[in-house]
Coordinates of C-alpha atoms and ligand atoms in Angstrom, one line a residue:
X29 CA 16.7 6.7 -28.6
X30 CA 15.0 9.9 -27.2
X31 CA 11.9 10.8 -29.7
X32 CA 9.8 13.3 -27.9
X33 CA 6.9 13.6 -30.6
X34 CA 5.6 10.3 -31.1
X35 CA 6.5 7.2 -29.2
X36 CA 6.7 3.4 -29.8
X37 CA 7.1 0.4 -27.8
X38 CA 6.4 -3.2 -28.2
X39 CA 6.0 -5.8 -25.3
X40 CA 6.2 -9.8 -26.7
X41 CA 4.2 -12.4 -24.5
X42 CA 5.8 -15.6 -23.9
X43 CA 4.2 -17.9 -21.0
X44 CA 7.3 -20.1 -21.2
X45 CA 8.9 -17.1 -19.1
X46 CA 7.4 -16.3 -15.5
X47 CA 8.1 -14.1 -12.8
X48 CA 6.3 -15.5 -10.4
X49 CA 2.7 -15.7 -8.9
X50 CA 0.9 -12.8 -8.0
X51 CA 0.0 -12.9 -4.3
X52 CA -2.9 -12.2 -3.0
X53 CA -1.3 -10.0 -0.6
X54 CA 0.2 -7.9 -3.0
X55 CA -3.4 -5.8 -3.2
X56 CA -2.9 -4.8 0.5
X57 CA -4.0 -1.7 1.7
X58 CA -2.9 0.2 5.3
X59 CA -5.6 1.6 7.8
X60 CA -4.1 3.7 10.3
X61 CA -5.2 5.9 13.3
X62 CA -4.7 9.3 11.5
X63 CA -6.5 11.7 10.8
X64 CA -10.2 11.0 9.1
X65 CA -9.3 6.9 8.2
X66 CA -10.9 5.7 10.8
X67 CA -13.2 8.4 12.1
X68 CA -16.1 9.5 9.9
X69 CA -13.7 7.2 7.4
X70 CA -14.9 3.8 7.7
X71 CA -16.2 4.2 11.2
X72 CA -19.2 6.9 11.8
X73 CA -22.1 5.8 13.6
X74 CA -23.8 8.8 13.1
X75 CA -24.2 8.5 9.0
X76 CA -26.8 7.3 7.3
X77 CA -25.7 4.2 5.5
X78 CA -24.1 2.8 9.2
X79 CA -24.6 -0.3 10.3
X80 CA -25.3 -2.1 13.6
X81 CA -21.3 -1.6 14.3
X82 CA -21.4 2.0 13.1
X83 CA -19.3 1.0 9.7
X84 CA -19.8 3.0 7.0
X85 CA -22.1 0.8 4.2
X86 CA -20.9 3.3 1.6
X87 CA -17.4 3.0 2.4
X88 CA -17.8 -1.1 2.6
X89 CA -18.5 -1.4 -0.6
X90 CA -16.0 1.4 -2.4
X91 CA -13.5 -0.9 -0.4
X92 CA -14.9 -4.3 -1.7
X93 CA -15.0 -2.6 -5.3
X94 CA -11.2 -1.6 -5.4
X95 CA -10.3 -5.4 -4.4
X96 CA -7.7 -5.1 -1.2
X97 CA -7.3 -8.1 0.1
X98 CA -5.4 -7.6 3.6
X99 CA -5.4 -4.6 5.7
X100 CA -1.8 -3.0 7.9
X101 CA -3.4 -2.0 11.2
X102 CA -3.3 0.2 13.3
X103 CA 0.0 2.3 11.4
X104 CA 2.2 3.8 10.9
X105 CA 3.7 5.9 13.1
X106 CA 0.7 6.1 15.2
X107 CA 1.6 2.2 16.4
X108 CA 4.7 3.5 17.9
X109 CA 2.5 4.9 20.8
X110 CA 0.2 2.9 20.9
X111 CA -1.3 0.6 23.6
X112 CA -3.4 -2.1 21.8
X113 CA -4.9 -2.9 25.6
X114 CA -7.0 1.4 25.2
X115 CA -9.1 -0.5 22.1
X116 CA -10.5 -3.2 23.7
X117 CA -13.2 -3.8 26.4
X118 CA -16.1 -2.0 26.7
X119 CA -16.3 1.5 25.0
X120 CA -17.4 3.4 27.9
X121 CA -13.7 3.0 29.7
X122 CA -11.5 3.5 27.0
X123 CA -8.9 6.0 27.7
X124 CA -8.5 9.1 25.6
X125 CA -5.1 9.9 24.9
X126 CA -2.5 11.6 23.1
X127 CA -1.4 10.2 19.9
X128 CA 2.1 12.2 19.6
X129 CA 2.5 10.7 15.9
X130 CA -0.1 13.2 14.6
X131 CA -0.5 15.3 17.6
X132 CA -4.8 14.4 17.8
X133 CA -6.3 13.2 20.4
X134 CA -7.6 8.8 20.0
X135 CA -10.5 8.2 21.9
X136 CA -10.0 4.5 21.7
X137 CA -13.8 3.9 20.6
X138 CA -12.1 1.8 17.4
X139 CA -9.8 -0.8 18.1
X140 CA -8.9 -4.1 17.5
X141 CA -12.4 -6.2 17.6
X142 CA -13.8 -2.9 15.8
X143 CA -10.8 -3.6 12.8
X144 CA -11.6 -7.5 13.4
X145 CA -15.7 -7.0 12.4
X146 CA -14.6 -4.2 10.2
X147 CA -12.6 -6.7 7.7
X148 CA -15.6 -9.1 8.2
X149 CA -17.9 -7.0 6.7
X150 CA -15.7 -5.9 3.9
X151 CA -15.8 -10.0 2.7
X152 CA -12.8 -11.4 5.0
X153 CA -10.0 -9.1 4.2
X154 CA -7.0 -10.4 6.4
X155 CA -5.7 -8.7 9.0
X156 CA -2.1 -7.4 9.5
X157 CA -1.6 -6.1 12.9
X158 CA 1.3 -4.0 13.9
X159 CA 3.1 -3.9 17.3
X160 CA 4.9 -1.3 19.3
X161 CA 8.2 -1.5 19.3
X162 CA 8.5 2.7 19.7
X163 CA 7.4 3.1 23.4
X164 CA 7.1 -0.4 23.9
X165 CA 8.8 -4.1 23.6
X166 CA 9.0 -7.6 24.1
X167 CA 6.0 -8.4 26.8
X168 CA 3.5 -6.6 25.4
X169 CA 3.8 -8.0 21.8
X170 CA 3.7 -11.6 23.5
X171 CA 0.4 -10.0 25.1
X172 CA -0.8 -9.0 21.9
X173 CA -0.3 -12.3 20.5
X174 CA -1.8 -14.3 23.3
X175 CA -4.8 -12.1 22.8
X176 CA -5.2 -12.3 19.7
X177 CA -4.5 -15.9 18.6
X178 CA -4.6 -18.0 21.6
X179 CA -7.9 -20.0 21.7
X180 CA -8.8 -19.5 25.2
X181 CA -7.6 -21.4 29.1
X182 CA -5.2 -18.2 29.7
X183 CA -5.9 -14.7 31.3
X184 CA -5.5 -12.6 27.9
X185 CA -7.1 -15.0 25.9
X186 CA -10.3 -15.4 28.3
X187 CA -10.0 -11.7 28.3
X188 CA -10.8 -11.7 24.7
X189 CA -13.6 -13.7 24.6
X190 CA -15.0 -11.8 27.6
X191 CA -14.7 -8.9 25.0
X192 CA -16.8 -10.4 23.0
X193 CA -14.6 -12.2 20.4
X194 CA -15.0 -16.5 21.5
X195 CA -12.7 -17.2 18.3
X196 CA -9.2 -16.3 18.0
X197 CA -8.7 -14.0 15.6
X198 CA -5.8 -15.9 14.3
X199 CA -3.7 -13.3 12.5
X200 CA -1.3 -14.3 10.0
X201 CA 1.4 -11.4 9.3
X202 CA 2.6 -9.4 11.9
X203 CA 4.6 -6.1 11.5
X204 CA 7.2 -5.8 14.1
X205 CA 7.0 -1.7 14.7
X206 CA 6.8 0.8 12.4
X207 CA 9.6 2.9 10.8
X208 CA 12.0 2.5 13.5
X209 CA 14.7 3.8 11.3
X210 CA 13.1 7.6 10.9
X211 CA 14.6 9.9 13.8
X212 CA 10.9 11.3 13.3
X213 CA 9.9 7.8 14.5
X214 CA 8.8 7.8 18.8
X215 CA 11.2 5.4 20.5
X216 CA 13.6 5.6 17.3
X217 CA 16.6 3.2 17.4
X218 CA 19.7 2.5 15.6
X219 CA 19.8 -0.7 13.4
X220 CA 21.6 -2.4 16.0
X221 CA 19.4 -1.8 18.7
X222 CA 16.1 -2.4 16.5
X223 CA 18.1 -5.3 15.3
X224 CA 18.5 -6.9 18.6
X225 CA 15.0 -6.1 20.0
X226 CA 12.9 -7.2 16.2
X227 CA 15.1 -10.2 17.1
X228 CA 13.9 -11.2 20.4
X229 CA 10.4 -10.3 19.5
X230 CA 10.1 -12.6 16.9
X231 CA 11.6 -15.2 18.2
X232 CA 9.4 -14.8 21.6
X233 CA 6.5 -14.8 19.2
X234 CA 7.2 -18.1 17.3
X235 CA 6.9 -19.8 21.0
X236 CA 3.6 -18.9 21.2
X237 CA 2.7 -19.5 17.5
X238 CA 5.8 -20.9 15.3
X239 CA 4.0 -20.2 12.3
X240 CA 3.2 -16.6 12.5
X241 CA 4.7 -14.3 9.4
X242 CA 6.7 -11.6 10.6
X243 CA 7.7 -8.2 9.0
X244 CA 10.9 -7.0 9.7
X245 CA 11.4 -2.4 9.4
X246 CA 13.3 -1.8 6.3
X247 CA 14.3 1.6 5.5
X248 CA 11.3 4.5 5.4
X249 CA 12.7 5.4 2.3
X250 CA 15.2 4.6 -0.4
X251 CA 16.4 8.0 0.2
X252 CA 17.3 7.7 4.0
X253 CA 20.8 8.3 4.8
X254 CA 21.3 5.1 6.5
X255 CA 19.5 2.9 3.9
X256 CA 21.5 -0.6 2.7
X257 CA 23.7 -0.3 5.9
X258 CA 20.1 -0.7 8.3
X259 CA 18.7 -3.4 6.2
X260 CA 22.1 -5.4 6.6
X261 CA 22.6 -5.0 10.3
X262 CA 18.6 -5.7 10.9
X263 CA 18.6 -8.7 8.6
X264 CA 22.1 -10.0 10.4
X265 CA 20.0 -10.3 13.5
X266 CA 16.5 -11.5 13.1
X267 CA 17.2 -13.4 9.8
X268 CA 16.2 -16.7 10.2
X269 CA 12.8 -15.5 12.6
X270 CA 11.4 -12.9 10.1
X271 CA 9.6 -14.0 6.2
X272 CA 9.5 -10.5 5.5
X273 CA 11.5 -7.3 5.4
X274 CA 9.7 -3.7 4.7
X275 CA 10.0 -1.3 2.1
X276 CA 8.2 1.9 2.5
X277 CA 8.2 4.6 -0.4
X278 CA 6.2 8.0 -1.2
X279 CA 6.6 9.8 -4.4
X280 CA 5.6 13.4 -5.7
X281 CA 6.8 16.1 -8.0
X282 CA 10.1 17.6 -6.8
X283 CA 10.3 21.7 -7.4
X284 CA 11.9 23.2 -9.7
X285 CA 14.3 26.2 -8.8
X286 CA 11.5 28.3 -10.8
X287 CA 8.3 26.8 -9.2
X288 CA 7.6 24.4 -11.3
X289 CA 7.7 21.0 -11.0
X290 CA 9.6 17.7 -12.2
X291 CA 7.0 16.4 -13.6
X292 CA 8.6 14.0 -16.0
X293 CA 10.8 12.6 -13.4
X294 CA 7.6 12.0 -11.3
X295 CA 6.0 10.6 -13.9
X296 CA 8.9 7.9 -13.7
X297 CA 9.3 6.8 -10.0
X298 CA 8.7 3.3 -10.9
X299 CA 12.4 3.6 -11.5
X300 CA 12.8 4.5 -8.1
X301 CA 10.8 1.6 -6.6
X302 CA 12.5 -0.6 -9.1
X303 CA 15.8 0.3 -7.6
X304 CA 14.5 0.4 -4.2
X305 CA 13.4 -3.4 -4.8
X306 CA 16.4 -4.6 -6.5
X307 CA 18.8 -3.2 -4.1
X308 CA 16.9 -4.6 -0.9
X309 CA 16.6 -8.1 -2.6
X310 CA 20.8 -8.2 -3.0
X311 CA 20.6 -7.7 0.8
X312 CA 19.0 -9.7 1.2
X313 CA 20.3 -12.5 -1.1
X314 CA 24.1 -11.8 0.4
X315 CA 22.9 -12.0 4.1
X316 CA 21.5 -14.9 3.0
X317 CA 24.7 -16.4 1.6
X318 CA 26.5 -15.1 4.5
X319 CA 24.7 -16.6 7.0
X320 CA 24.5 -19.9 4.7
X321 CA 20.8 -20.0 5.1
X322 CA 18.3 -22.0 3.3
X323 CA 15.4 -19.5 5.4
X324 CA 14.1 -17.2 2.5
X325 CA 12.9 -13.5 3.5
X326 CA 10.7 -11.7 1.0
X327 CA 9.8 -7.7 0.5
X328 CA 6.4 -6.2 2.1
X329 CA 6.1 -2.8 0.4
X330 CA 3.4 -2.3 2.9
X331 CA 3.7 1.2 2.3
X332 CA 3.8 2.7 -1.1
X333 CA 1.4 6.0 -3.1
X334 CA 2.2 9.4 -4.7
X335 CA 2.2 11.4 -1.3
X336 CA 2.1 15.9 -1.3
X337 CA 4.5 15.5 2.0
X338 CA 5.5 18.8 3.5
X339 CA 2.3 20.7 1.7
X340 CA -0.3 21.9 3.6
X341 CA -2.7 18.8 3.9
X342 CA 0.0 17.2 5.8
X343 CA 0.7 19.9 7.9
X344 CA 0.0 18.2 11.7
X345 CA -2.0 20.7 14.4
X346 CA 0.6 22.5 16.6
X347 CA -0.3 23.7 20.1
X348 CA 0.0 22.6 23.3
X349 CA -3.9 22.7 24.3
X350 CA -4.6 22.0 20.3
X351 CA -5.2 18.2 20.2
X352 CA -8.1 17.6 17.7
X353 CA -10.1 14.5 17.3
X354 CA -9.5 13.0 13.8
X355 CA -8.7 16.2 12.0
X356 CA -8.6 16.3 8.4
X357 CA -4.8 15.5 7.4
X358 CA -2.9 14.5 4.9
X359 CA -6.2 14.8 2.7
X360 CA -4.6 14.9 -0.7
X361 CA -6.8 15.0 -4.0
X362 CA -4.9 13.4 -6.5
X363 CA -5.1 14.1 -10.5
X364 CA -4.6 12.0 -13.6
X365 CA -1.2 12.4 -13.5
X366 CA -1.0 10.9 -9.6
X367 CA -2.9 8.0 -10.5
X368 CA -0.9 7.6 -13.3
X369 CA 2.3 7.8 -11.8
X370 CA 0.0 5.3 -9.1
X371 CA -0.6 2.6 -11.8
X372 CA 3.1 2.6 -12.7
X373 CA 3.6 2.0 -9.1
X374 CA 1.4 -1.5 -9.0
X375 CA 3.2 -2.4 -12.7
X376 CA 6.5 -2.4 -11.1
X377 CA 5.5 -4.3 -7.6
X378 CA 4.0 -6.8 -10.2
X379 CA 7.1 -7.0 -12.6
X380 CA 8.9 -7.9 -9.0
X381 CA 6.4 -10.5 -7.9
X382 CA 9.1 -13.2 -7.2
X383 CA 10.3 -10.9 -4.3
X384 CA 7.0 -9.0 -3.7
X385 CA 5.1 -11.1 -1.6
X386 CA 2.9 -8.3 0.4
X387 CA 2.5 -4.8 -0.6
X388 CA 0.0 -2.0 0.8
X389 CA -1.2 1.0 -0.8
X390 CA -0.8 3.9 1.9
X391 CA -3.5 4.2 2.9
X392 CA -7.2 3.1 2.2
X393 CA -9.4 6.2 3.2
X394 CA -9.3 9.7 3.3
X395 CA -5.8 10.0 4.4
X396 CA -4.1 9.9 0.9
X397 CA -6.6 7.5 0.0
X398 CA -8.2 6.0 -3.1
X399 CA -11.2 6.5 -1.6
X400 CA -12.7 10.2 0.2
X401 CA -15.7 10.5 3.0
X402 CA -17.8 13.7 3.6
X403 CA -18.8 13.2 7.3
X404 CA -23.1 12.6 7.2
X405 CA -22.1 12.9 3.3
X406 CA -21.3 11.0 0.5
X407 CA -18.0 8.6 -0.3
X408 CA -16.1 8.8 -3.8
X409 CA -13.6 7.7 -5.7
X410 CA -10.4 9.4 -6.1
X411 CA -8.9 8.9 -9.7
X412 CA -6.0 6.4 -8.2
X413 CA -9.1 4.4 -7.4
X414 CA -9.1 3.2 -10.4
X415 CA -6.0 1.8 -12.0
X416 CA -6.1 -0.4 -8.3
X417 CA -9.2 -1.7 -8.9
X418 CA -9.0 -2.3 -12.5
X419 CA -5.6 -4.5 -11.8
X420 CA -6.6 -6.2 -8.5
X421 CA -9.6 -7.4 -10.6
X422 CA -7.6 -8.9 -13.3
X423 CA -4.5 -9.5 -11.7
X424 CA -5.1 -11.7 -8.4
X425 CA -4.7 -15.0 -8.6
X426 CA -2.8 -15.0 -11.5
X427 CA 1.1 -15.1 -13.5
X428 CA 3.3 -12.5 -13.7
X429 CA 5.0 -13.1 -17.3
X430 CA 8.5 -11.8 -18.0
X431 CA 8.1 -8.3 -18.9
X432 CA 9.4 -8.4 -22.8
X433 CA 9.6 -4.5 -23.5
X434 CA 11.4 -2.6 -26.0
X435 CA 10.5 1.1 -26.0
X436 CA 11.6 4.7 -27.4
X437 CA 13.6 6.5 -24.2
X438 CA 11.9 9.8 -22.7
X439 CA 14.5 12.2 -20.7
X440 CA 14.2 12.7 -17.2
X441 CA 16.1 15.2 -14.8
X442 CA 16.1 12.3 -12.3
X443 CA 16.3 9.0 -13.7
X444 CA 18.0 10.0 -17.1
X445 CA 16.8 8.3 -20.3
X446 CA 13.9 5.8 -19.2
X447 CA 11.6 3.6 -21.3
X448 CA 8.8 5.9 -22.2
X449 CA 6.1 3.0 -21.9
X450 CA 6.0 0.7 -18.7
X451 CA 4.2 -2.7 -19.1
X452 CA 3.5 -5.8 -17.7
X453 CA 1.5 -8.7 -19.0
X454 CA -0.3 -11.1 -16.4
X455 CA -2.1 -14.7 -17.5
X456 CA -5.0 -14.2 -15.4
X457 CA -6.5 -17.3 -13.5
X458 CA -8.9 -17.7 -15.5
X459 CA -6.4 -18.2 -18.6
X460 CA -7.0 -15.0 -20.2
X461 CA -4.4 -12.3 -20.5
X462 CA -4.2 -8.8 -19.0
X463 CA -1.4 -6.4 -19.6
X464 CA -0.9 -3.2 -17.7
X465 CA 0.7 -0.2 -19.0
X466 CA 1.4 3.3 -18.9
X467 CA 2.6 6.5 -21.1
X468 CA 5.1 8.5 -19.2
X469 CA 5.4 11.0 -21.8
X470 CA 3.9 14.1 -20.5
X471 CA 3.3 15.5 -25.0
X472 CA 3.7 12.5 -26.9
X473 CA 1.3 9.5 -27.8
X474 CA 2.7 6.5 -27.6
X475 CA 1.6 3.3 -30.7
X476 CA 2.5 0.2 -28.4
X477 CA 2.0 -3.5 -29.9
X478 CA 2.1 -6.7 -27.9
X479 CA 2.8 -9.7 -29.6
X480 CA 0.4 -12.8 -27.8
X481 CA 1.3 -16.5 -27.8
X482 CA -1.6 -18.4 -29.3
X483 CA -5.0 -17.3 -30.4
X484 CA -6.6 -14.0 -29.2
X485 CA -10.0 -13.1 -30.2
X486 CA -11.0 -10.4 -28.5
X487 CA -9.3 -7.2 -26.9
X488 CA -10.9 -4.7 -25.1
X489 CA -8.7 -1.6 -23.7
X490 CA -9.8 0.8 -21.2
X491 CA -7.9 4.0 -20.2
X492 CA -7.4 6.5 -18.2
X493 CA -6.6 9.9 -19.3
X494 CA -7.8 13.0 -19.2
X495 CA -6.9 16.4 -21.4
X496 CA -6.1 18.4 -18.5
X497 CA -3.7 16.0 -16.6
X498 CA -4.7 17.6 -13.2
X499 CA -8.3 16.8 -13.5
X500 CA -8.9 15.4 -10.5
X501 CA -12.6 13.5 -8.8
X502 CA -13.9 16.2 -5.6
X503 CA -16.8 16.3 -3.3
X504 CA -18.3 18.7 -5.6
X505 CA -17.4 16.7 -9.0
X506 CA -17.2 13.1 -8.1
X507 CA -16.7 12.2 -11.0
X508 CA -14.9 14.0 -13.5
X509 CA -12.6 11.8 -14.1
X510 CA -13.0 7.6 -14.8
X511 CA -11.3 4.9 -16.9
X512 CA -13.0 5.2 -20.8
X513 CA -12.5 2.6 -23.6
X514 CA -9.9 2.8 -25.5
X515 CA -11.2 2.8 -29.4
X516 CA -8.0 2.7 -31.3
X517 CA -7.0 -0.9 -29.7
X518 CA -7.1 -3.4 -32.7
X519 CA -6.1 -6.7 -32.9
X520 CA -4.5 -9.0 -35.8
X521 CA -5.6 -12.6 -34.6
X522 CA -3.7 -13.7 -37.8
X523 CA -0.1 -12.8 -36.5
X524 CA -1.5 -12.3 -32.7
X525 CA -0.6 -8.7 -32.6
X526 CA -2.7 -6.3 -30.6
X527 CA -2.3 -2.5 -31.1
X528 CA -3.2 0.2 -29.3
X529 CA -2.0 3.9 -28.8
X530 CA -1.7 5.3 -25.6
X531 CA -2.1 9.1 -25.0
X532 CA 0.3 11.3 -23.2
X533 CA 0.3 10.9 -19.2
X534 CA -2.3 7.6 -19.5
X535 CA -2.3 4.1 -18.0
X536 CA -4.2 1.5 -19.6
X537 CA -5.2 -2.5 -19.1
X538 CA -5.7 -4.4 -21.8
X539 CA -7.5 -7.5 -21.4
X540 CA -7.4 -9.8 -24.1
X541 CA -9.2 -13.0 -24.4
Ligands
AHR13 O1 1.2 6.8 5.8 C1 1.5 7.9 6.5 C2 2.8 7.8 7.3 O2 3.9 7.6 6.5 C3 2.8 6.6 8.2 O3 2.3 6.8 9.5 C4 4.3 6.3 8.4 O4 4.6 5.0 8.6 C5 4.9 6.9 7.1 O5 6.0 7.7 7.3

């Protein structure tokens, strides 16, 4: 039922029904060599709140705030140039060199120990390091590995401690390339011939360290010509070597033939990642049944935000002698409406936590970032800051229940009808209950009851909204726009009924105790 003016939706708790655990993982976050993430991101010796490693103290704790857990390192596209050996040793003879990804120039005065101290600091965020498979192959992943993980007795592992690190560094989940489907991608393959190299990468790694977690490249977007057929043909190959597959998606506004934009589509590409999700985990499951396996693979979305692509933050420098040091790119501000659209995002990787198991918001500063730098200046909170934060907080650790929704339809060019109100309710560790949910009505307010199992006493909502849906936080107004509570939630303990309206274009968390 479309109803336009006034919407209503009602989610029913039951604990007897689960989707699965939330993994820590799923709070992920991706730090690549672009732009200003790195440089005068979280790494600027020259500013005033640096430390002894010349890591932003600012930006530490903005990270530590929004709760990411595990960090993709060092990208992205960037990786598929990239020669992990320029990063390490001393400073002074690093090589400067082309990064063709983004056409900017790396200095190489960040690298891998740099990332290594960097997660440290931020309270032991783990690491997932990305190898070349773009330019490069085989041997130099092993290298990586041996660098990395082994504990010393070999030439790259010596090497390591001589650099300074006498522990391993013992990382967990490793990406195997980047994108290798996107013609855009340096050293781009077809399926087949990713399929066969992933496949004797991984299984070259496991000699060295059988229990590393690989990442297989899924499709850059749901939208790519090729997707379904390059997830089967990859899968068919490395199958029983690789625990994860990826799944990358960006979303924004699409134009409308008069200049204006889609905006209620937008504000419903959960459906898209939904789909996305669903279809991948069929391949999944029927490559599994093909190849009679009792080996399961699960989905890292390890990249996933509301992205401006093609506008003119994202617009790369162009010029042959025109190779800037971390240039400002892909800098987009992002509104209520973004981090709205943003929060729908995290409720559906949560409502697919059985087949979730790693996720990463793209990416963690500055370059379409939750969080923004000023070089020598301050660090602030974008507005999708906060619905990540506000669910990593409540969510980790804890229960995806079966989402239980019934709500009034709103039209969309895109998706057609779609349920107006998104939720998701999540038992928290600590045994209270947190549900997560949006209004993706861009003009109509939304009365949503959840019915709760047992006794609730207490229920406190907080929102984020804003009468101008493009209100967005900016170096000159930090913050204009933050998460309020929400007054009208009440609760019945009698019949264990909360209720709550939700305004047009809002995403809420209501925790209930
Ligand atoms: O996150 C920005 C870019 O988006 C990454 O480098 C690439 O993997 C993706 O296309």
């Amino acid at each position: 039922m479309d109803q336009q003016n006034h919407l209503s939706a009602r989610l029913v708790v039951e604990d007897d029904f689960q989707v699965g655990a939330v993994h820590d993982r799923l709070f992920g976050s991706f730090v690549e060599h672009l732009g200003r993430c790195v440089y005068t991101g979280i790494y600027e010796p020259e500013h005033p709140t640096a430390d002894e490693h010349g890591f932003r103290r600012d930006v530490i704790e903005l990270v530590r705030e929004l709760g990411v857990t595990a960090v993709r390192y060092p990208g992205g596209n960037f990786v598929s140039g990239y020669r992990w050996e320029d990063g390490v040793g001393p400073r002074e003879e690093r090589p400067r060199r082309l990064d063709l990804a983004w056409h900017s120039t790396e200095t190489n005065e960040f690298g891998l120990h740099e990332m290594a101290a960097w997660l440290a600091a931020t309270g032991g965020n783990e690491l997932m390091e990305a190898v070349n498979l773009g330019t490069r192959g085989l041997e130099e992943a092993l290298d990586l590995l041996e660098y990395a993980n082994i504990p010393g007795g070999t030439a790259l592992s010596e090497r390591r401690r001589a650099n300074g690190a006498d522990e391993p560094f013992d990382i967990r989940m490793w990406c195997l390339g980047n994108e290798m489907d996107g013609p855009w991608q340096l050293g781009h393959k077809t399926a087949e011939d990713y399929g066969t190299l992933a496949a004797s990468v991984a299984a070259g790694m496991r000699q060295i360290d059988p229990d590393v977690e690989l990442v297989v490249c899924g499709s850059s977007s749901h939208g790519m010509p090729t997707f379904g057929a390059w997830e089967q043909t990859v899968l068919e190959r490395t199958f029983e070597n690789v625990d994860f597959i990826s799944c990358h998606a960006y979303y924004q506004p699409a134009l409308n033939d008069d200049g204006t934009r889609d905006m209620a589509s937008f504000l419903a590409s959960g459906e898209d990642m939904d789909g996305f999700i669903n279809d991948v985990a069929a391949i999944i499951d029927a490559t599994k049944a093909r190849l009679k396996s009792t080996h399961d693979v699960s989905i890292s979305f390890d990249e996933w935000n509301v992205w401006y692509q093609g506008e003119e933050p994202s617009k790369v420098p162009e010029g042959r002698g025109n190779w800037p040091v971390a240039p400002r790119l892909l800098e987009d501000i992002y509104s209520v409406a973004d981090a709205v659209v943003f929060g729908d995002l995290l409720i559906t990787l949560l409502k697919n936590a059985d087949r979730v198991r790693a996720a990463c918001v793209a990416q963690l500063v500055n370059v379409i970032a939750p969080i923004m730098t000023e070089p020598g200046g301050p660090a602030w909170r974008q507005t999708t800051f906060w619905p990540f934060a506000l669910t990593a907080r409540l969510a980790k650790g804890g229960t995806v229940l079966e989402p239980k929704l019934t709500a009034d339809t709103v039209a969309t060019p895109r998706y057609g009808a779609v349920n107006g109100v998104n939720a998701v309710a999540v038992r928290c560790a600590d045994g209270t209950l947190a549900v997560f949910a949006t209004n993706r009505s861009q003009d109509a307010p939304a009365a949503f009851e959840v019915t709760v199992p047992g006794t609730a006493e207490t229920v406190e909502a907080t929102t984020l909204h804003d009468s101008d849906p493009f209100a967005a936080n900016t170096l000159n107004d930090r913050e204009r726009v933050a998460p309020y509570a929400n007054d009208s939630a009440a609760l019945d303990a009698a019949s264990g009924t909360v209720r709550v309206t939700l305004p047009p274009i809002s995403w809420t968390v209501l925790h209930i105790r």
